[in-house]
Amino acid sequence: MIQCGSFVTLMKMRLSIAVRIPAIVGSLILLVSSAMLTFAQQATAPATAQIDGTVRDAKGNPVAAASVRLQRSASAVPSVQTTNADGAFLFSQLASGTYSVKVEKTGFEDVTDNSLTLTPAQTKHCEFVLVMADASAQSVGAIQLDDRPNFTVAGVTDSTGSGGHGSETRVRTGEVLARETVNLEPADPKTPSTAQPPTSEAALLADVTRNPQSFEANHRLGEFYRDAGRCREAIQPLEAAYQANPKDYSNALDLVLTLKACQEFAQAREQVRRALAEQKSLRTQDEAGLRRTLGDLDEKLGDPLAAEKEYERAVALDPSEPNYFSWGGELFLHRAAAPAIEVFTRGAQLHPDSARMLAGLGASLYSSGAVDEATRRLCQAADLDPSQSAPFLFLGRIQEAVSTPLPCAEDKLSRLVQQQPENAMANYYYALALLRHNRGTGDSESLQRAGALLEKAIALDPKLDAAYLQLGNLRVVQSNLPKAVAAFEQGIAANPENSQTHYRLGLAYKRMGKEKEAQAEFDEYKRLDQTEAAAVERQRREMKQFVFNLRDQNGAPSASH
């Protein structure tokens, strides 16, 4: 302001002088002065930001004429745009701050992001995926009419700078859910072998000594070591059995899985290839099982593109629940959310009893921005198989990432606590759901219940730093700063690397007038936040992202996504 005011004064002095000289010189001074004033105004004008993005359906097709509503605060007048034929939209000349974005289209579930933060002059790209309001009916029709996928994975690239929708919190949560999804085990364990090998290791060794070329003797010894968790010792007899009878599928698979258990991934992959080459008359289901295992090994060995192709081939051979789940999980892991949604949707329709398929669908929907639909799918999974804790915990993780209560989450997490009262994460997530539901209501009974759940979670797992953080936040709401500080300090003791706990502790110190202590915590928060951001960046560079092509209506690949 001072510089701007001084500059205007200078302009007035020049103008007063100009009237005393020839008109042409005065005109030149006026032109120069005007240009300088315009430059000064531009130099002092705040830098503006913009948001651009695209809206697609679950199959990756652009959604035209979707309403995109951008709002900076609840009291502000929203800006509304409509997506073009390519599903694109653009908001420019935006001030820095936190915005909410809501995408609406008749026939689709709404998508909302309440935490999109802009810094000055920043350009942020967002990707939103709309899911049909009656997704299950649409999915059934798609399977009946055309069982081919609507996409083709064309390659991989590093996932940094890949844009993505919504806030960084959602992106990070989606990445965690992807890793947890691929580790979900099927509800029905593998049927144990009906063979009855001798229980004595000495007897098995004696049998192999008497018959060193015997398939049965070597196979039984290998199985004995494998079942005992002694994978290194199991490799040699299983290999000997394979040499004796390379056409026995059960032994070939046992050898591959044993090598995999011993983390001999390259050797296991070569063994799968040998088995596929030598066993020309494999049953379709057996070949599909080997293809899926080959995909697992390709992923372990850093070749996700080959892994995706093997999973897709396995599904083509045998559309079983494990094959569909592995394919969807691989796509989700490498941030191909729209194809993952398509695969999980088809898998859930073909295997309606699979809770983990619905959990994978819910997690990938959340990663795409369809929070309400994701919640609905996870709640369906929780009802389908209450004994499986993954859908409940996925709900809890999403509740942790969003500031508003999730439909049905509180009820489902309450049920999980009843089923597993000694589960620390169950107590923590249920407390979080109560806090979200009762935010701003002043319901002391619910707040006390949440506090008791958090304290129980901490008692069950003293290293659960997230519970200390939420307990401290609760004590701040209850105006009990000494107890809040104690909770934050205990959280830092449990995990000194949690930047948010340092930040909250700094705020509590500041409210207590302890400026020096507060500044120390703020400084530590900044240091840890930068370290965390660098670690996430490295992790994303290590995790390759799929590049996929969408097919047009005639089945030919279209432009790269």
PDB file of C-alpha atoms in Angstrom, residues 266-397:
ATOM      1  CA  ALA A 266      12.725 -65.765 -10.273  1.00  0.00           C
ATOM      2  CA  GLN A 267      13.168 -69.521  -9.869  1.00  0.00           C
ATOM      3  CA  ALA A 268       9.455 -69.914  -9.154  1.00  0.00           C
ATOM      4  CA  ARG A 269       8.554 -67.960 -12.290  1.00  0.00           C
ATOM      5  CA  GLU A 270      10.768 -70.173 -14.436  1.00  0.00           C
ATOM      6  CA  GLN A 271       9.160 -73.239 -12.859  1.00  0.00           C
ATOM      7  CA  VAL A 272       5.677 -71.958 -13.788  1.00  0.00           C
ATOM      8  CA  ARG A 273       6.819 -71.427 -17.358  1.00  0.00           C
ATOM      9  CA  ARG A 274       8.258 -74.936 -17.462  1.00  0.00           C
ATOM     10  CA  ALA A 275       5.011 -76.375 -16.166  1.00  0.00           C
ATOM     11  CA  LEU A 276       2.940 -74.455 -18.721  1.00  0.00           C
ATOM     12  CA  ALA A 277       5.229 -75.590 -21.548  1.00  0.00           C
ATOM     13  CA  GLU A 278       5.426 -79.245 -20.521  1.00  0.00           C
ATOM     14  CA  GLN A 279       1.832 -79.856 -19.460  1.00  0.00           C
ATOM     15  CA  LYS A 280       0.021 -79.420 -22.753  1.00  0.00           C
ATOM     16  CA  SER A 281      -3.130 -81.160 -21.572  1.00  0.00           C
ATOM     17  CA  LEU A 282      -3.751 -79.062 -18.466  1.00  0.00           C
ATOM     18  CA  ARG A 283      -7.333 -78.559 -17.367  1.00  0.00           C
ATOM     19  CA  THR A 284      -8.523 -75.024 -18.064  1.00  0.00           C
ATOM     20  CA  GLN A 285      -8.864 -74.270 -14.340  1.00  0.00           C
ATOM     21  CA  ASP A 286      -5.350 -75.563 -13.663  1.00  0.00           C
ATOM     22  CA  GLU A 287      -3.819 -73.442 -16.392  1.00  0.00           C
ATOM     23  CA  ALA A 288      -5.707 -70.423 -15.060  1.00  0.00           C
ATOM     24  CA  GLY A 289      -4.309 -71.109 -11.583  1.00  0.00           C
ATOM     25  CA  LEU A 290      -0.769 -71.207 -12.956  1.00  0.00           C
ATOM     26  CA  ARG A 291      -1.406 -67.997 -14.912  1.00  0.00           C
ATOM     27  CA  ARG A 292      -2.596 -66.260 -11.760  1.00  0.00           C
ATOM     28  CA  THR A 293       0.464 -67.480  -9.864  1.00  0.00           C
ATOM     29  CA  LEU A 294       2.667 -66.277 -12.717  1.00  0.00           C
ATOM     30  CA  GLY A 295       1.017 -62.859 -12.369  1.00  0.00           C
ATOM     31  CA  ASP A 296       1.848 -62.850  -8.649  1.00  0.00           C
ATOM     32  CA  LEU A 297       5.487 -63.588  -9.440  1.00  0.00           C
ATOM     33  CA  ASP A 298       5.711 -60.994 -12.209  1.00  0.00           C
ATOM     34  CA  GLU A 299       4.455 -58.376  -9.746  1.00  0.00           C
ATOM     35  CA  LYS A 300       7.006 -59.482  -7.141  1.00  0.00           C
ATOM     36  CA  LEU A 301       9.770 -59.209  -9.744  1.00  0.00           C
ATOM     37  CA  GLY A 302       8.814 -55.682 -10.751  1.00  0.00           C
ATOM     38  CA  ASP A 303       6.985 -56.383 -14.008  1.00  0.00           C
ATOM     39  CA  PRO A 304       3.408 -55.211 -13.335  1.00  0.00           C
ATOM     40  CA  LEU A 305       2.472 -55.018 -17.009  1.00  0.00           C
ATOM     41  CA  ALA A 306       3.242 -58.720 -17.486  1.00  0.00           C
ATOM     42  CA  ALA A 307       1.385 -59.452 -14.236  1.00  0.00           C
ATOM     43  CA  GLU A 308      -1.754 -57.659 -15.443  1.00  0.00           C
ATOM     44  CA  LYS A 309      -1.712 -59.612 -18.705  1.00  0.00           C
ATOM     45  CA  GLU A 310      -1.433 -62.931 -16.851  1.00  0.00           C
ATOM     46  CA  TYR A 311      -4.314 -62.057 -14.518  1.00  0.00           C
ATOM     47  CA  GLU A 312      -6.447 -61.102 -17.510  1.00  0.00           C
ATOM     48  CA  ARG A 313      -5.594 -64.405 -19.234  1.00  0.00           C
ATOM     49  CA  ALA A 314      -6.472 -66.289 -16.052  1.00  0.00           C
ATOM     50  CA  VAL A 315      -9.920 -64.651 -15.986  1.00  0.00           C
ATOM     51  CA  ALA A 316     -10.462 -65.451 -19.663  1.00  0.00           C
ATOM     52  CA  LEU A 317      -9.662 -69.111 -18.947  1.00  0.00           C
ATOM     53  CA  ASP A 318     -11.587 -69.338 -15.692  1.00  0.00           C
ATOM     54  CA  PRO A 319     -13.692 -66.415 -14.353  1.00  0.00           C
ATOM     55  CA  SER A 320     -13.293 -67.656 -10.792  1.00  0.00           C
ATOM     56  CA  GLU A 321     -13.408 -65.434  -7.708  1.00  0.00           C
ATOM     57  CA  PRO A 322      -9.630 -65.631  -7.042  1.00  0.00           C
ATOM     58  CA  ASN A 323      -8.827 -64.798 -10.665  1.00  0.00           C
ATOM     59  CA  TYR A 324     -11.187 -61.835 -10.839  1.00  0.00           C
ATOM     60  CA  PHE A 325     -10.007 -60.525  -7.482  1.00  0.00           C
ATOM     61  CA  SER A 326      -6.321 -60.753  -8.429  1.00  0.00           C
ATOM     62  CA  TRP A 327      -6.967 -58.891 -11.677  1.00  0.00           C
ATOM     63  CA  GLY A 328      -8.962 -56.109 -10.020  1.00  0.00           C
ATOM     64  CA  GLY A 329      -6.427 -55.809  -7.210  1.00  0.00           C
ATOM     65  CA  GLU A 330      -3.530 -55.452  -9.641  1.00  0.00           C
ATOM     66  CA  LEU A 331      -5.297 -52.668 -11.537  1.00  0.00           C
ATOM     67  CA  PHE A 332      -6.187 -50.868  -8.308  1.00  0.00           C
ATOM     68  CA  LEU A 333      -2.663 -51.230  -6.926  1.00  0.00           C
ATOM     69  CA  HIS A 334      -1.289 -49.412  -9.966  1.00  0.00           C
ATOM     70  CA  ARG A 335      -3.848 -46.594  -9.840  1.00  0.00           C
ATOM     71  CA  ALA A 336      -5.996 -47.659 -12.779  1.00  0.00           C
ATOM     72  CA  ALA A 337      -9.138 -46.942 -10.775  1.00  0.00           C
ATOM     73  CA  ALA A 338     -11.732 -46.971 -13.570  1.00  0.00           C
ATOM     74  CA  PRO A 339     -10.657 -50.398 -14.935  1.00  0.00           C
ATOM     75  CA  ALA A 340     -10.436 -51.747 -11.380  1.00  0.00           C
ATOM     76  CA  ILE A 341     -14.020 -50.639 -10.730  1.00  0.00           C
ATOM     77  CA  GLU A 342     -15.126 -52.399 -13.913  1.00  0.00           C
ATOM     78  CA  VAL A 343     -13.361 -55.658 -12.986  1.00  0.00           C
ATOM     79  CA  PHE A 344     -14.501 -55.652  -9.347  1.00  0.00           C
ATOM     80  CA  THR A 345     -18.069 -54.853 -10.448  1.00  0.00           C
ATOM     81  CA  ARG A 346     -18.120 -57.806 -12.837  1.00  0.00           C
ATOM     82  CA  GLY A 347     -16.477 -60.020 -10.266  1.00  0.00           C
ATOM     83  CA  ALA A 348     -19.045 -59.054  -7.630  1.00  0.00           C
ATOM     84  CA  GLN A 349     -21.895 -59.868 -10.006  1.00  0.00           C
ATOM     85  CA  LEU A 350     -20.449 -63.260 -10.931  1.00  0.00           C
ATOM     86  CA  HIS A 351     -19.509 -64.046  -7.309  1.00  0.00           C
ATOM     87  CA  PRO A 352     -22.176 -62.371  -5.139  1.00  0.00           C
ATOM     88  CA  ASP A 353     -21.011 -64.248  -2.021  1.00  0.00           C
ATOM     89  CA  SER A 354     -17.522 -62.705  -2.087  1.00  0.00           C
ATOM     90  CA  ALA A 355     -17.205 -60.059   0.616  1.00  0.00           C
ATOM     91  CA  ARG A 356     -13.650 -59.236  -0.390  1.00  0.00           C
ATOM     92  CA  MET A 357     -14.773 -58.528  -3.981  1.00  0.00           C
ATOM     93  CA  LEU A 358     -17.246 -55.952  -2.662  1.00  0.00           C
ATOM     94  CA  ALA A 359     -14.543 -54.576  -0.358  1.00  0.00           C
ATOM     95  CA  GLY A 360     -12.196 -54.159  -3.315  1.00  0.00           C
ATOM     96  CA  LEU A 361     -14.982 -52.459  -5.282  1.00  0.00           C
ATOM     97  CA  GLY A 362     -15.714 -50.120  -2.381  1.00  0.00           C
ATOM     98  CA  ALA A 363     -12.067 -49.203  -1.926  1.00  0.00           C
ATOM     99  CA  SER A 364     -11.536 -48.478  -5.637  1.00  0.00           C
ATOM    100  CA  LEU A 365     -14.741 -46.402  -5.751  1.00  0.00           C
ATOM    101  CA  TYR A 366     -13.459 -44.318  -2.843  1.00  0.00           C
ATOM    102  CA  SER A 367     -10.154 -43.806  -4.641  1.00  0.00           C
ATOM    103  CA  SER A 368     -12.129 -42.490  -7.627  1.00  0.00           C
ATOM    104  CA  GLY A 369     -14.039 -39.981  -5.498  1.00  0.00           C
ATOM    105  CA  ALA A 370     -17.381 -41.806  -5.212  1.00  0.00           C
ATOM    106  CA  VAL A 371     -17.381 -41.769  -1.406  1.00  0.00           C
ATOM    107  CA  ASP A 372     -21.081 -42.472  -0.826  1.00  0.00           C
ATOM    108  CA  GLU A 373     -21.168 -45.370  -3.290  1.00  0.00           C
ATOM    109  CA  ALA A 374     -17.925 -46.724  -1.813  1.00  0.00           C
ATOM    110  CA  THR A 375     -19.460 -46.657   1.653  1.00  0.00           C
ATOM    111  CA  ARG A 376     -22.562 -48.457   0.427  1.00  0.00           C
ATOM    112  CA  ARG A 377     -20.501 -51.246  -1.117  1.00  0.00           C
ATOM    113  CA  LEU A 378     -18.367 -51.678   2.004  1.00  0.00           C
ATOM    114  CA  CYS A 379     -21.462 -51.843   4.178  1.00  0.00           C
ATOM    115  CA  GLN A 380     -22.857 -54.522   1.854  1.00  0.00           C
ATOM    116  CA  ALA A 381     -19.605 -56.456   2.239  1.00  0.00           C
ATOM    117  CA  ALA A 382     -19.796 -56.157   6.036  1.00  0.00           C
ATOM    118  CA  ASP A 383     -23.348 -57.523   6.015  1.00  0.00           C
ATOM    119  CA  LEU A 384     -22.463 -60.286   3.581  1.00  0.00           C
ATOM    120  CA  ASP A 385     -19.783 -61.788   5.810  1.00  0.00           C
ATOM    121  CA  PRO A 386     -19.639 -60.231   9.311  1.00  0.00           C
ATOM    122  CA  SER A 387     -16.779 -62.569  10.244  1.00  0.00           C
ATOM    123  CA  GLN A 388     -14.457 -60.761   7.825  1.00  0.00           C
ATOM    124  CA  SER A 389     -13.088 -57.628   9.481  1.00  0.00           C
ATOM    125  CA  ALA A 390     -11.596 -56.050   6.325  1.00  0.00           C
ATOM    126  CA  PRO A 391     -14.776 -54.278   5.099  1.00  0.00           C
ATOM    127  CA  PHE A 392     -15.306 -52.783   8.570  1.00  0.00           C
ATOM    128  CA  LEU A 393     -11.709 -51.603   8.792  1.00  0.00           C
ATOM    129  CA  PHE A 394     -11.851 -50.157   5.275  1.00  0.00           C
ATOM    130  CA  LEU A 395     -14.878 -48.150   6.405  1.00  0.00           C
ATOM    131  CA  GLY A 396     -12.894 -46.945   9.387  1.00  0.00           C
ATOM    132  CA  ARG A 397      -9.929 -45.924   7.277  1.00  0.00           C
TER     133      ARG A 397
END
